[in-house]
Amino acid sequence: MATYNLLLLAGDGIGPEVMAEVKRLLGFYAKKGVADFRTEEGLVGGAAYDAHNVAITEETMAKAHACDAVIFGAVGGPKWDKVSFEARPEAGLLRLRKELGLFANIRPAIVYPALADASSLKREAVEGLDIIILRELTGGVYFGEPKTITDLGNGQKRAIDTQVYDTYEIERIARVAFDLARKRRNKLTSMEKRNVMKSGVLWNEVVTQVHAREYKDVQLEHQLADSGGMNLVKSPKAFDVIVTDNLFGDMLSDIAAMLTGSLGMLPSASLGEIDVKSKKRKALYEPVHGSAPDIAGKGLANPIAMIASFGMALRYSFDMGALADKVDAAIAAVLASGLRTADIKSEGTTAVSTTQMGEAIIAELGRLSA
Ligand code: IPM
Ligand code: MG
């Protein structure tokens, strides 16, 4: 049996609650003898700050480098509003992304048939939706230098963030995007703001060149990120794969999440380059939703995005695509049976807690593998 080393970083707010459902799933796989998943746990975000005064310790970073995949919950909350910018909870996540080189963030937005009415958009607009937002994750304005606030001495301050992209960063994310598109409906939409930003001009140019050189068979279109956002809510099904930079991807993926009915539904995979020697790639799997401090500890959180994120780990890190398909099928079946956490509750459905949702998905997995 293959052995895989997982680092579980539950984080803050609802992070530990949804992570508990991943642990339940791992317990199920252990009993079934699917694979030998070995887990270690660590602190990140506000939890790490409370214990060590940093958003992630060197020791935890070392474990993240050494493991086969990081499974991440969520970080942040009002409790840490006054913490210095360097030690704020989000800094732990950003450091993981940057230092592990996780440049490719795959955020699929799928509307499960049972949830087509949970979206704020009309059923016809979202029914059957299955798109991917591919977000560049280690560059752009998130990490560009200078990143400063300077006192100008005249009662004014000046804040600077820097949007910066080099050719190689755009090329490598474009290749991931074209490869994904080839396995799907063969259509890629690239979004930037070339009408305003130099980084948008280069982004557009490089994606166009990679297409002409290596991926002529894929249908490529370019949209400005603002009207692209509009089209995403106007006719989301017109898209297949969308590739965009770090900041636009952050915004567009939250929008895409709401198309599916709730932020609690969207999983994500953050992947690094494939190492030529080991053929392995660094990876982190996390739900798109945040730590939702307002509902933390109440058993209200939806664990589906977290469980589906582990499904993505099966697919992208452990080459267990068939098992990942079963996770998705189990989620769909449980939703079809009418069970709903609070965020996706609608009339005529049955309200369940985080734990009950997790248990129901695993029971369904048991039936599917029987
Ligand atoms: C996300 C989140 C993060 C981001 C935060 C928590 C730093 O919003 O993963 O989308 O901005 O990237
Ligand atoms: Mg976000």
Coordinates of C-alpha atoms and ligand atoms in Angstrom, one line a residue:
M1 CA 0.0 0.0 0.0
A2 CA 1.3 3.4 -0.9
T3 CA 2.2 5.8 1.9
Y4 CA 1.4 9.5 1.7
N5 CA 2.4 12.1 4.3
L6 CA -0.2 14.8 4.9
L7 CA 0.2 18.0 6.9
L8 CA -3.1 19.1 8.3
L9 CA -3.3 22.8 9.1
A10 CA -6.8 23.5 10.4
G11 CA -6.2 27.2 11.2
D12 CA -8.9 29.4 12.7
G13 CA -12.6 29.9 13.0
I14 CA -14.5 27.1 11.3
G15 CA -11.1 25.6 10.0
P16 CA -10.9 23.0 12.8
E17 CA -14.6 22.0 12.4
V18 CA -14.3 21.3 8.6
M19 CA -10.9 19.7 9.1
A20 CA -12.5 17.3 11.5
E21 CA -14.6 16.0 8.6
V22 CA -11.5 15.4 6.5
K23 CA -10.1 13.4 9.5
R24 CA -13.3 11.4 9.5
L25 CA -12.8 10.7 5.8
L26 CA -9.2 9.6 6.4
G27 CA -10.4 7.3 9.1
F28 CA -12.8 5.7 6.6
Y29 CA -10.0 5.3 4.0
A30 CA -7.8 3.7 6.7
K31 CA -10.5 1.2 7.5
K32 CA -11.0 0.4 3.8
G33 CA -7.2 0.0 3.3
V34 CA -7.3 2.5 0.4
A35 CA -3.8 3.9 1.1
D36 CA -1.6 4.6 4.1
F37 CA -2.3 8.3 4.8
R38 CA 0.0 9.5 7.6
T39 CA -1.0 12.8 9.2
E40 CA 0.8 15.4 11.2
E41 CA -0.9 18.5 12.4
G42 CA 0.3 22.1 12.9
L43 CA -0.8 25.6 13.8
V44 CA -1.3 28.4 11.3
G45 CA -2.8 31.8 11.3
G46 CA -4.2 33.3 14.5
A47 CA -3.8 29.9 16.2
A48 CA -0.1 30.0 15.5
Y49 CA 0.1 33.7 16.6
D50 CA -1.6 32.9 19.9
A51 CA 0.9 30.2 20.6
H52 CA 4.1 31.5 19.0
N53 CA 3.6 35.2 18.0
V54 CA 4.0 34.4 14.3
A55 CA 1.5 33.3 11.7
I56 CA 3.5 30.1 11.0
T57 CA 6.6 28.8 12.7
E58 CA 9.8 27.7 10.9
E59 CA 9.2 24.2 12.2
T60 CA 5.7 24.0 10.6
M61 CA 7.2 25.5 7.3
A62 CA 9.8 22.7 7.3
K63 CA 7.0 20.1 7.7
A64 CA 5.1 21.7 4.8
H65 CA 8.2 21.4 2.6
A66 CA 8.7 17.8 3.5
C67 CA 5.1 16.4 3.2
D68 CA 3.3 15.2 0.1
A69 CA 0.4 17.6 0.5
V70 CA -0.7 20.3 2.9
I71 CA -4.4 20.2 3.8
F72 CA -5.4 23.6 4.9
G73 CA -8.5 24.9 6.7
A74 CA -8.9 28.7 7.0
V75 CA -7.2 31.6 8.7
G76 CA -8.1 35.0 10.2
G77 CA -10.7 36.7 12.3
P78 CA -11.5 39.9 14.2
K79 CA -9.5 38.6 17.3
W80 CA -6.3 39.4 15.4
D81 CA -7.3 42.7 13.8
K82 CA -4.6 44.6 15.9
V83 CA -1.8 42.2 15.1
S84 CA 1.1 43.6 13.1
F85 CA 0.8 43.3 9.3
E86 CA 3.7 40.8 9.2
A87 CA 2.2 38.5 11.8
R88 CA -1.4 38.7 10.7
P89 CA -3.1 35.3 10.2
E90 CA -3.2 35.6 6.4
A91 CA 0.6 36.0 6.3
G92 CA 0.9 32.3 7.2
L93 CA -1.1 31.2 4.2
L94 CA 0.8 33.6 1.9
R95 CA 4.1 32.4 3.1
L96 CA 3.1 28.8 2.5
R97 CA 2.0 29.7 -1.1
K98 CA 5.2 31.7 -1.8
E99 CA 7.8 29.4 -0.3
L100 CA 6.3 26.2 -1.6
G101 CA 6.1 27.8 -5.0
L102 CA 2.4 27.1 -5.4
F103 CA 1.8 29.2 -8.5
A104 CA -1.2 27.4 -9.9
N105 CA -4.4 27.7 -8.0
I106 CA -7.2 25.6 -9.5
R107 CA -10.7 26.7 -8.3
P108 CA -13.5 24.7 -9.9
A109 CA -17.0 26.1 -9.7
I110 CA -19.5 23.3 -10.1
V111 CA -23.3 23.6 -9.7
Y112 CA -24.6 20.4 -8.2
P113 CA -28.1 19.6 -9.8
A114 CA -29.7 19.7 -6.4
L115 CA -28.4 23.2 -5.7
A116 CA -29.3 25.0 -8.9
D117 CA -31.9 27.0 -6.9
A118 CA -29.5 27.9 -4.1
S119 CA -27.7 30.3 -6.4
S120 CA -28.7 34.0 -6.4
L121 CA -28.8 33.7 -10.2
K122 CA -31.7 32.1 -12.1
R123 CA -31.7 28.3 -12.4
E124 CA -31.3 28.5 -16.2
A125 CA -28.2 30.6 -15.8
V126 CA -26.3 28.2 -13.6
E127 CA -27.8 24.7 -14.0
G128 CA -25.1 22.4 -15.1
L129 CA -22.3 24.9 -14.6
D130 CA -18.8 23.4 -14.5
I131 CA -16.0 25.9 -14.9
I132 CA -12.5 26.4 -13.5
I133 CA -10.9 29.6 -12.4
L134 CA -7.2 29.2 -12.6
R135 CA -5.6 31.8 -10.5
E136 CA -1.9 32.8 -10.5
L137 CA -0.9 32.5 -6.9
T138 CA 2.7 33.5 -6.2
G139 CA 3.0 36.8 -8.1
G140 CA 1.4 40.1 -8.8
V141 CA 0.3 42.6 -6.3
Y142 CA 0.2 40.1 -3.4
F143 CA 4.0 39.8 -3.3
G144 CA 5.4 42.7 -5.5
E145 CA 7.9 45.1 -3.9
P146 CA 7.8 47.8 -2.9
K147 CA 4.9 47.2 -0.6
T148 CA 5.0 50.1 1.9
I149 CA 3.2 52.9 3.7
T150 CA 5.4 55.9 4.0
D151 CA 4.8 59.0 6.1
L152 CA 5.2 62.0 3.8
G153 CA 5.7 64.4 6.7
N154 CA 3.0 66.8 5.7
G155 CA 0.1 65.0 7.5
Q156 CA -0.2 62.7 4.5
K157 CA 0.9 59.1 4.1
R158 CA 1.5 57.2 0.9
A159 CA 0.6 53.5 0.4
I160 CA 2.3 51.5 -2.4
D161 CA 1.5 48.0 -3.6
T162 CA 3.3 46.7 -6.7
Q163 CA 1.8 44.7 -9.5
V164 CA 4.6 42.8 -11.1
Y165 CA 4.8 39.8 -13.5
D166 CA 7.8 38.4 -15.4
T167 CA 7.4 36.5 -18.6
Y168 CA 8.2 33.1 -17.1
E169 CA 5.4 33.5 -14.5
I170 CA 2.8 34.2 -17.1
E171 CA 4.1 31.4 -19.4
R172 CA 4.0 28.7 -16.7
I173 CA 0.4 29.5 -15.5
A174 CA -0.7 29.8 -19.2
R175 CA 0.6 26.2 -19.8
V176 CA -1.3 24.9 -16.8
A177 CA -4.4 26.6 -18.1
F178 CA -4.1 25.3 -21.7
D179 CA -3.4 21.8 -20.4
L180 CA -6.5 21.9 -18.2
A181 CA -8.6 23.2 -21.1
R182 CA -7.4 20.4 -23.3
K183 CA -8.8 17.9 -20.9
R184 CA -12.1 19.7 -20.8
R185 CA -14.0 21.7 -23.5
N186 CA -10.8 23.0 -25.0
K187 CA -11.6 26.6 -24.4
L188 CA -9.6 29.1 -22.5
T189 CA -10.4 32.7 -21.5
S190 CA -7.6 34.9 -20.3
M191 CA -8.5 38.0 -18.2
E192 CA -6.4 41.1 -17.5
K193 CA -6.7 44.9 -17.7
R194 CA -4.4 45.6 -20.7
N195 CA -6.3 48.9 -21.3
V196 CA -5.0 50.3 -18.0
M197 CA -2.1 48.1 -16.7
K198 CA 1.3 47.4 -18.2
S199 CA 1.2 44.0 -16.5
G200 CA -2.0 43.4 -18.4
V201 CA -0.3 44.2 -21.7
L202 CA 2.5 41.7 -21.0
W203 CA 0.0 39.1 -19.7
N204 CA -2.0 39.3 -22.9
E205 CA 1.1 39.2 -25.1
V206 CA 2.6 36.2 -23.3
V207 CA -0.6 34.1 -23.2
T208 CA -1.1 34.9 -27.0
Q209 CA 2.5 33.7 -27.7
V210 CA 2.3 30.5 -25.7
H211 CA -1.0 29.7 -27.5
A212 CA 0.5 30.3 -31.0
R213 CA 3.7 28.3 -30.1
E214 CA 2.3 25.3 -28.2
Y215 CA -1.5 25.2 -28.0
K216 CA -3.0 26.2 -31.4
D217 CA -5.7 23.5 -31.0
V218 CA -7.2 25.2 -27.9
Q219 CA -9.7 28.0 -28.5
L220 CA -8.3 31.1 -26.8
E221 CA -10.1 34.4 -26.0
H222 CA -9.1 37.4 -24.1
Q223 CA -11.5 39.5 -21.9
L224 CA -10.8 42.6 -19.8
A225 CA -11.2 41.5 -16.2
D226 CA -14.0 43.9 -15.4
S227 CA -16.3 42.9 -18.3
G228 CA -15.1 39.4 -17.8
G229 CA -16.5 39.6 -14.3
M230 CA -19.8 40.9 -15.7
N231 CA -19.9 38.0 -18.2
L232 CA -19.3 35.6 -15.4
V233 CA -22.6 36.5 -13.7
K234 CA -24.4 37.2 -17.0
S235 CA -23.7 33.9 -18.8
P236 CA -21.3 31.8 -16.7
K237 CA -21.8 28.7 -18.8
A238 CA -20.1 30.5 -21.8
F239 CA -16.8 29.8 -19.9
D240 CA -14.7 26.7 -19.5
V241 CA -11.3 27.6 -18.0
I242 CA -10.5 31.2 -17.0
V243 CA -6.9 32.1 -16.3
T244 CA -6.1 35.3 -14.5
D245 CA -3.7 37.0 -12.1
N246 CA -3.5 36.7 -8.4
L247 CA -5.8 39.7 -7.4
F248 CA -8.3 39.3 -10.2
G249 CA -8.4 35.6 -9.5
D250 CA -9.2 36.2 -5.8
M251 CA -12.2 38.4 -6.7
L252 CA -13.4 36.3 -9.7
S253 CA -13.3 33.1 -7.7
D254 CA -15.5 34.5 -4.9
I255 CA -18.0 35.6 -7.6
A256 CA -17.8 32.1 -9.1
A257 CA -18.4 30.6 -5.7
M258 CA -21.7 32.4 -5.3
L259 CA -22.8 31.1 -8.7
T260 CA -22.7 27.6 -7.1
G261 CA -24.9 28.7 -4.2
S262 CA -22.5 29.2 -1.4
L263 CA -18.8 30.0 -0.6
G264 CA -19.0 26.8 1.4
M265 CA -19.1 24.7 -1.8
L266 CA -15.8 25.7 -3.5
P267 CA -12.6 23.6 -3.1
S268 CA -9.2 24.5 -4.4
A269 CA -5.8 23.1 -5.2
S270 CA -2.6 25.1 -5.2
L271 CA 0.2 23.4 -7.1
G272 CA 3.9 23.9 -7.7
E273 CA 6.1 22.9 -10.6
I274 CA 6.6 19.2 -11.2
D275 CA 10.1 18.3 -10.0
V276 CA 12.0 16.7 -12.9
K277 CA 13.8 14.2 -10.6
S278 CA 11.1 13.1 -8.2
K279 CA 8.2 13.7 -10.6
K280 CA 6.4 15.1 -7.6
R281 CA 5.0 18.6 -7.1
K282 CA 4.4 20.6 -3.9
A283 CA 0.7 21.0 -3.2
L284 CA -1.8 22.6 -0.8
Y285 CA -5.5 22.0 -0.8
E286 CA -7.9 24.5 0.8
P287 CA -11.5 25.5 0.6
V288 CA -12.0 28.9 -1.0
H289 CA -14.1 30.1 1.9
G290 CA -12.6 31.9 4.9
S291 CA -12.7 31.2 8.6
A292 CA -16.3 32.5 9.1
P293 CA -15.7 33.5 12.8
D294 CA -19.4 34.5 13.1
I295 CA -20.5 30.9 12.9
A296 CA -17.4 29.2 14.3
G297 CA -18.0 26.5 16.9
K298 CA -21.7 26.2 16.3
G299 CA -21.7 23.2 14.0
L300 CA -23.2 25.4 11.2
A301 CA -20.2 25.3 8.8
N302 CA -20.5 23.5 5.5
P303 CA -17.7 20.9 5.2
I304 CA -18.3 20.2 1.5
A305 CA -15.6 22.6 0.2
M306 CA -13.1 21.1 2.6
I307 CA -14.0 17.6 1.8
A308 CA -14.0 18.4 -2.0
S309 CA -10.5 20.0 -1.5
F310 CA -9.3 16.7 -0.1
G311 CA -10.9 15.1 -3.2
M312 CA -8.7 17.3 -5.3
A313 CA -5.7 16.1 -3.3
L314 CA -6.6 12.5 -4.3
R315 CA -6.8 13.6 -7.9
Y316 CA -3.8 16.0 -8.3
S317 CA -1.3 14.7 -5.7
F318 CA -2.0 10.9 -5.4
D319 CA -3.2 10.0 -8.8
M320 CA -6.4 8.5 -7.4
G321 CA -8.9 10.1 -9.9
A322 CA -11.4 7.3 -9.5
L323 CA -11.6 7.8 -5.8
A324 CA -11.9 11.6 -6.3
D325 CA -14.8 11.0 -8.6
K326 CA -16.5 9.0 -5.9
V327 CA -16.0 11.9 -3.4
D328 CA -17.8 14.2 -5.9
A329 CA -20.5 11.6 -6.5
A330 CA -21.1 11.1 -2.8
I331 CA -21.4 14.9 -2.3
A332 CA -23.9 15.1 -5.2
A333 CA -25.9 12.2 -3.8
V334 CA -26.1 13.6 -0.3
L335 CA -27.3 16.9 -1.7
A336 CA -29.8 15.1 -3.9
S337 CA -31.1 13.4 -0.8
G338 CA -32.1 16.8 0.6
L339 CA -29.5 17.3 3.4
R340 CA -28.3 20.9 3.7
T341 CA -26.1 22.9 6.0
A342 CA -27.4 26.3 7.0
D343 CA -25.6 28.2 4.1
I344 CA -27.4 26.2 1.4
K345 CA -30.7 25.5 3.2
S346 CA -33.9 26.0 1.2
E347 CA -37.5 25.2 1.7
G348 CA -38.4 21.5 1.8
T349 CA -34.8 20.4 2.6
T350 CA -33.4 19.0 5.9
A351 CA -31.0 21.1 8.0
V352 CA -28.0 19.2 9.2
S353 CA -24.8 20.1 11.2
T354 CA -21.2 20.1 10.0
T355 CA -20.7 16.7 11.5
Q356 CA -24.0 15.2 10.1
M357 CA -23.0 16.4 6.6
G358 CA -19.6 14.8 6.9
E359 CA -21.1 11.5 8.2
A360 CA -23.7 11.5 5.4
I361 CA -21.0 11.9 2.7
I362 CA -18.9 9.1 4.2
A363 CA -21.9 6.8 4.5
E364 CA -22.6 7.5 0.8
L365 CA -19.0 6.8 -0.1
G366 CA -19.4 3.5 1.8
R367 CA -22.4 2.6 -0.4
L368 CA -20.6 3.7 -3.6
S369 CA -17.6 1.5 -2.8
A370 CA -19.6 -1.5 -1.6
Ligands
IPM1 C1 -8.3 33.3 -0.8 C2 -8.3 34.3 0.4 C3 -6.9 34.7 0.7 C4 -6.4 35.5 -0.5 C5 -6.7 35.5 2.0 C6 -7.2 34.7 3.2 C7 -5.3 35.9 2.2 O1 -9.2 35.3 0.2 O2 -7.6 32.3 -0.8 O3 -9.0 33.6 -1.8 O4 -6.6 36.7 -0.6 O5 -5.8 34.9 -1.4
MG2 MG -10.3 35.2 -1.6

